[in-house]
Amino acid sequence: MRSNDLVQRSVNHFRWLTFPVLEEYNFVVSGFMVKNRVPFDGKALKPGIFFKNITRPARPVISLKQVHQDECVIITSRGKLKKRYRGDAILTNRKDILISIQVADCVPIFLVEEKRKVIGLIHAGWKGTLLGIARRTMEEARDRLDCKPANFTVVFGPCIRSCCYRVSDDISVLFDEKCTRRPVRSEVRLDLIRANMQQFLNCGVKEDRIFATANCTGCNAELFHSYRREKENAGRMTGFLGLK
Ligand SMILES: [Zn+2]
């Protein structure tokens, strides 16, 4: 896994962060909205205005009703387009939409398949990770969109890292012990990125095409919302991807 630090981009007054590795693909528009940096903070949300400034002409922004399971939604040009689908992963080859996910500690995963020009997003918390959502998404991409996992670039966005992600013993035992660590005897920490990375590698994604930002949502209250830190009042950050 390689590190890839977020960079800031703006159009008009709208600012967001993105990943240099995704900007290398000239057929992709990508981003991750941080707290207080854009006129976009969960409640006072006017995503339409923000997204209208990202792409011209404006496109429908497809969101997910995220339920911490392993369902992967596939959107092709066939069938009627809905604004919202139930699931925790989404894949598309359509150029006339933006896809989005919302996170506040869970791992946002950005996917680009170069040959077939397919993009995807995954919302992976501990439950979805345990269900194998990364593996399931790679299988769906292969079986339904004719993608090869070896052609994917995978980027892990800001999430809660093992420095801050303390879990109970009941949860930690469900994971491979390589994904947990115990800095002191009474505490166990979970590394969700490592658990998901293992699934991508097992599916055939190349290790040098897997990237992660160093940012931890738990450590950085200025930039990120964190469900762990802010509890029920936590806002959400939106990650988005589109094909040009
Ligand atoms: Zn941390």
Tab-separated table of C-alpha atoms and ligand atoms in Angstrom:
chain	number	residue	atom	x	y	z
A	1	MET	CA	0.000	0.000	0.000
A	2	ARG	CA	1.285	3.458	-0.911
A	3	SER	CA	0.504	6.734	0.798
A	4	ASN	CA	-1.281	9.477	-1.105
A	5	ASP	CA	-1.856	12.762	0.673
A	6	LEU	CA	-4.980	14.742	0.022
A	7	VAL	CA	-4.727	17.963	-1.977
A	8	GLN	CA	-7.155	20.873	-2.042
A	9	ARG	CA	-9.058	21.899	-5.162
A	10	SER	CA	-11.607	24.598	-5.793
A	11	VAL	CA	-14.108	25.829	-8.345
A	12	ASN	CA	-15.617	29.272	-7.676
A	13	HIS	CA	-16.107	29.394	-3.885
A	14	PHE	CA	-16.301	25.684	-3.453
A	15	ARG	CA	-13.396	23.816	-1.965
A	16	TRP	CA	-12.846	20.136	-1.529
A	17	LEU	CA	-10.040	17.642	-1.176
A	18	THR	CA	-8.990	14.985	-3.586
A	19	PHE	CA	-6.335	12.371	-4.180
A	20	PRO	CA	-3.410	13.033	-6.540
A	21	VAL	CA	-3.481	9.428	-7.730
A	22	LEU	CA	-7.075	9.796	-8.925
A	23	GLU	CA	-6.270	13.076	-10.654
A	24	GLU	CA	-3.831	11.162	-12.843
A	25	TYR	CA	-6.886	9.720	-14.562
A	26	ASN	CA	-8.111	12.414	-16.912
A	27	PHE	CA	-11.459	10.636	-17.297
A	28	VAL	CA	-12.354	10.899	-13.592
A	29	VAL	CA	-13.607	13.681	-11.315
A	30	SER	CA	-13.173	12.855	-7.616
A	31	GLY	CA	-13.363	14.443	-4.223
A	32	PHE	CA	-13.938	14.340	-0.526
A	33	MET	CA	-15.626	17.167	1.332
A	34	VAL	CA	-14.219	18.099	4.705
A	35	LYS	CA	-15.909	19.861	7.548
A	36	ASN	CA	-16.169	23.675	7.537
A	37	ARG	CA	-14.031	24.022	4.424
A	38	VAL	CA	-16.881	24.200	1.972
A	39	PRO	CA	-20.418	25.545	2.325
A	40	PHE	CA	-21.497	22.033	3.039
A	41	ASP	CA	-21.881	20.733	6.549
A	42	GLY	CA	-24.432	17.991	6.681
A	43	LYS	CA	-27.454	19.852	7.989
A	44	ALA	CA	-27.306	23.090	6.045
A	45	LEU	CA	-26.491	20.995	3.061
A	46	LYS	CA	-27.147	22.252	-0.398
A	47	PRO	CA	-25.411	19.557	-2.350
A	48	GLY	CA	-27.085	20.681	-5.543
A	49	ILE	CA	-25.249	24.003	-5.488
A	50	PHE	CA	-21.940	22.395	-4.703
A	51	PHE	CA	-22.232	19.722	-7.350
A	52	LYS	CA	-23.478	22.165	-9.984
A	53	ASN	CA	-20.095	23.826	-9.639
A	54	ILE	CA	-18.200	20.591	-9.989
A	55	THR	CA	-19.512	19.420	-13.336
A	56	ARG	CA	-21.089	21.250	-16.214
A	57	PRO	CA	-23.743	20.540	-17.095
A	58	ALA	CA	-24.867	19.503	-13.609
A	59	ARG	CA	-25.612	15.813	-13.225
A	60	PRO	CA	-27.795	13.765	-10.916
A	61	VAL	CA	-25.906	12.875	-7.740
A	62	ILE	CA	-26.639	9.304	-6.749
A	63	SER	CA	-26.463	8.498	-3.050
A	64	LEU	CA	-26.784	5.356	-0.970
A	65	LYS	CA	-28.982	4.462	1.925
A	66	GLN	CA	-26.084	2.884	3.806
A	67	VAL	CA	-26.989	-0.008	6.072
A	68	HIS	CA	-23.616	-1.543	7.089
A	69	GLN	CA	-24.041	-4.630	4.938
A	70	ASP	CA	-22.356	-5.896	1.780
A	71	GLU	CA	-24.814	-5.040	-0.989
A	72	CYS	CA	-23.175	-3.529	-4.086
A	73	VAL	CA	-25.384	-1.418	-6.370
A	74	ILE	CA	-24.533	-1.480	-10.098
A	75	ILE	CA	-25.717	1.388	-12.268
A	76	THR	CA	-25.492	0.948	-16.011
A	77	SER	CA	-27.416	2.815	-18.674
A	78	ARG	CA	-30.071	0.122	-18.609
A	79	GLY	CA	-33.049	0.586	-16.311
A	80	LYS	CA	-34.548	3.616	-14.663
A	81	LEU	CA	-32.177	5.794	-12.658
A	82	LYS	CA	-33.038	6.434	-9.016
A	83	LYS	CA	-31.482	9.176	-6.862
A	84	ARG	CA	-30.892	6.848	-3.935
A	85	TYR	CA	-30.218	3.131	-3.656
A	86	ARG	CA	-29.965	0.818	-0.674
A	87	GLY	CA	-26.455	-0.554	-0.283
A	88	ASP	CA	-22.941	0.161	0.925
A	89	ALA	CA	-21.086	-0.008	-2.374
A	90	ILE	CA	-21.784	1.368	-5.824
A	91	LEU	CA	-20.226	0.758	-9.239
A	92	THR	CA	-21.008	2.505	-12.502
A	93	ASN	CA	-19.816	2.997	-16.073
A	94	ARG	CA	-22.216	5.901	-16.716
A	95	LYS	CA	-20.819	9.306	-17.612
A	96	ASP	CA	-23.954	11.324	-16.865
A	97	ILE	CA	-24.088	10.916	-13.071
A	98	LEU	CA	-21.979	11.500	-9.965
A	99	ILE	CA	-21.927	8.787	-7.330
A	100	SER	CA	-21.518	9.598	-3.644
A	101	ILE	CA	-21.141	8.107	-0.180
A	102	GLN	CA	-21.194	9.567	3.308
A	103	VAL	CA	-18.806	8.735	6.123
A	104	ALA	CA	-17.694	9.854	9.580
A	105	ASP	CA	-15.075	7.281	10.711
A	106	CYS	CA	-16.053	4.394	8.415
A	107	VAL	CA	-13.638	3.869	5.514
A	108	PRO	CA	-14.505	5.584	2.214
A	109	ILE	CA	-12.974	3.553	-0.615
A	110	PHE	CA	-12.559	5.018	-4.114
A	111	LEU	CA	-12.252	2.657	-7.086
A	112	VAL	CA	-11.211	3.263	-10.686
A	113	GLU	CA	-10.926	0.542	-13.339
A	114	GLU	CA	-8.895	1.907	-16.190
A	115	LYS	CA	-9.643	-0.470	-19.046
A	116	ARG	CA	-13.421	-0.627	-18.751
A	117	LYS	CA	-13.713	2.904	-17.365
A	118	VAL	CA	-15.707	1.807	-14.357
A	119	ILE	CA	-15.722	3.734	-11.063
A	120	GLY	CA	-16.966	2.790	-7.623
A	121	LEU	CA	-17.298	3.818	-3.997
A	122	ILE	CA	-17.501	1.692	-0.875
A	123	HIS	CA	-18.582	2.598	2.646
A	124	ALA	CA	-16.818	0.098	4.916
A	125	GLY	CA	-17.359	0.064	8.659
A	126	TRP	CA	-16.454	-2.939	10.766
A	127	LYS	CA	-19.660	-4.795	9.931
A	128	GLY	CA	-19.384	-4.362	6.170
A	129	THR	CA	-15.682	-5.218	6.336
A	130	LEU	CA	-16.457	-8.413	8.201
A	131	LEU	CA	-19.109	-9.315	5.614
A	132	GLY	CA	-16.463	-8.901	2.914
A	133	ILE	CA	-17.781	-5.807	1.158
A	134	ALA	CA	-14.491	-5.122	-0.678
A	135	ARG	CA	-14.332	-8.692	-1.972
A	136	ARG	CA	-18.002	-8.652	-2.936
A	137	THR	CA	-17.572	-5.395	-4.867
A	138	MET	CA	-14.612	-6.823	-6.818
A	139	GLU	CA	-16.666	-9.934	-7.644
A	140	GLU	CA	-19.599	-7.843	-8.859
A	141	ALA	CA	-17.268	-5.706	-10.984
A	142	ARG	CA	-15.789	-8.832	-12.552
A	143	ASP	CA	-19.069	-10.719	-13.088
A	144	ARG	CA	-21.366	-7.883	-14.107
A	145	LEU	CA	-19.129	-5.216	-15.618
A	146	ASP	CA	-16.403	-7.419	-17.091
A	147	CYS	CA	-13.661	-5.719	-15.040
A	148	LYS	CA	-10.408	-7.302	-13.935
A	149	PRO	CA	-9.430	-6.672	-10.298
A	150	ALA	CA	-5.822	-6.292	-11.519
A	151	ASN	CA	-6.894	-3.190	-13.470
A	152	PHE	CA	-8.309	-1.413	-10.431
A	153	THR	CA	-6.789	1.471	-8.514
A	154	VAL	CA	-8.023	1.521	-4.916
A	155	VAL	CA	-7.800	4.586	-2.642
A	156	PHE	CA	-8.668	4.562	1.047
A	157	GLY	CA	-9.850	8.000	2.150
A	158	PRO	CA	-9.832	9.564	5.632
A	159	CYS	CA	-11.269	7.246	8.279
A	160	ILE	CA	-10.690	6.276	11.865
A	161	ARG	CA	-7.277	4.640	12.091
A	162	SER	CA	-5.966	2.204	14.642
A	163	CYS	CA	-4.500	5.090	16.700
A	164	CYS	CA	-8.083	5.988	17.673
A	165	TYR	CA	-10.210	2.941	16.895
A	166	ARG	CA	-10.559	1.068	20.140
A	167	VAL	CA	-12.955	-1.884	19.933
A	168	SER	CA	-14.235	-4.476	22.381
A	169	ASP	CA	-12.722	-7.945	22.564
A	170	ASP	CA	-16.008	-9.350	21.161
A	171	ILE	CA	-15.414	-7.430	17.939
A	172	SER	CA	-11.659	-7.802	17.683
A	173	VAL	CA	-11.801	-11.612	17.807
A	174	LEU	CA	-13.895	-11.591	14.617
A	175	PHE	CA	-10.939	-10.183	12.666
A	176	ASP	CA	-7.619	-11.642	11.571
A	177	GLU	CA	-5.171	-10.824	14.335
A	178	LYS	CA	-2.919	-9.038	11.824
A	179	CYS	CA	-5.659	-6.352	11.704
A	180	THR	CA	-5.640	-5.702	15.441
A	181	ARG	CA	-3.063	-4.508	17.908
A	182	ARG	CA	-2.988	-4.147	21.655
A	183	PRO	CA	-0.957	-1.098	22.723
A	184	VAL	CA	-1.741	-1.918	26.349
A	185	ARG	CA	-3.215	-5.095	27.772
A	186	SER	CA	-6.672	-3.706	28.402
A	187	GLU	CA	-7.123	-2.139	24.975
A	188	VAL	CA	-7.470	-3.514	21.488
A	189	ARG	CA	-7.359	-1.397	18.335
A	190	LEU	CA	-8.702	-2.343	14.924
A	191	ASP	CA	-7.146	-1.482	11.559
A	192	LEU	CA	-10.042	-1.402	9.081
A	193	ILE	CA	-7.849	-0.357	6.153
A	194	ARG	CA	-5.660	-3.394	6.586
A	195	ALA	CA	-8.686	-5.707	6.760
A	196	ASN	CA	-10.115	-4.287	3.536
A	197	MET	CA	-6.737	-4.211	1.811
A	198	GLN	CA	-6.380	-7.932	2.440
A	199	GLN	CA	-9.677	-8.539	0.614
A	200	PHE	CA	-8.546	-6.516	-2.420
A	201	LEU	CA	-5.213	-8.351	-2.569
A	202	ASN	CA	-6.948	-11.727	-2.320
A	203	CYS	CA	-9.135	-10.756	-5.288
A	204	GLY	CA	-6.120	-9.900	-7.459
A	205	VAL	CA	-5.757	-6.133	-7.031
A	206	LYS	CA	-2.069	-5.215	-7.324
A	207	GLU	CA	-0.478	-4.038	-4.118
A	208	ASP	CA	1.174	-1.057	-5.827
A	209	ARG	CA	-2.243	0.143	-7.031
A	210	ILE	CA	-3.598	0.434	-3.483
A	211	PHE	CA	-3.228	3.851	-1.838
A	212	ALA	CA	-4.248	5.426	1.466
A	213	THR	CA	-4.252	8.896	2.951
A	214	ALA	CA	-2.563	9.131	6.327
A	215	ASN	CA	-5.443	11.144	7.798
A	216	CYS	CA	-7.299	9.814	10.820
A	217	THR	CA	-10.774	11.257	11.424
A	218	GLY	CA	-10.393	10.611	15.145
A	219	CYS	CA	-7.148	12.623	15.426
A	220	ASN	CA	-8.172	15.573	13.299
A	221	ALA	CA	-11.190	17.414	14.708
A	222	GLU	CA	-10.487	20.508	12.645
A	223	LEU	CA	-10.888	18.830	9.280
A	224	PHE	CA	-13.104	15.813	9.842
A	225	HIS	CA	-16.250	14.695	11.508
A	226	SER	CA	-15.857	11.641	13.693
A	227	TYR	CA	-18.736	9.547	14.957
A	228	ARG	CA	-16.565	8.266	17.769
A	229	ARG	CA	-15.668	11.776	18.899
A	230	GLU	CA	-18.916	13.617	18.228
A	231	LYS	CA	-21.387	10.783	18.917
A	232	GLU	CA	-24.954	11.176	17.604
A	233	ASN	CA	-24.390	14.795	16.577
A	234	ALA	CA	-21.594	13.894	14.197
A	235	GLY	CA	-21.904	15.342	10.723
A	236	ARG	CA	-20.900	13.353	7.670
A	237	MET	CA	-18.323	13.893	4.953
A	238	THR	CA	-19.287	13.164	1.359
A	239	GLY	CA	-17.019	11.383	-1.077
A	240	PHE	CA	-17.877	11.591	-4.760
A	241	LEU	CA	-16.716	10.228	-8.097
A	242	GLY	CA	-17.767	10.778	-11.684
A	243	LEU	CA	-16.636	9.829	-15.173
A	244	LYS	CA	-15.844	12.656	-17.589
B	1	ZN	ZN	-6.261	8.713	15.244
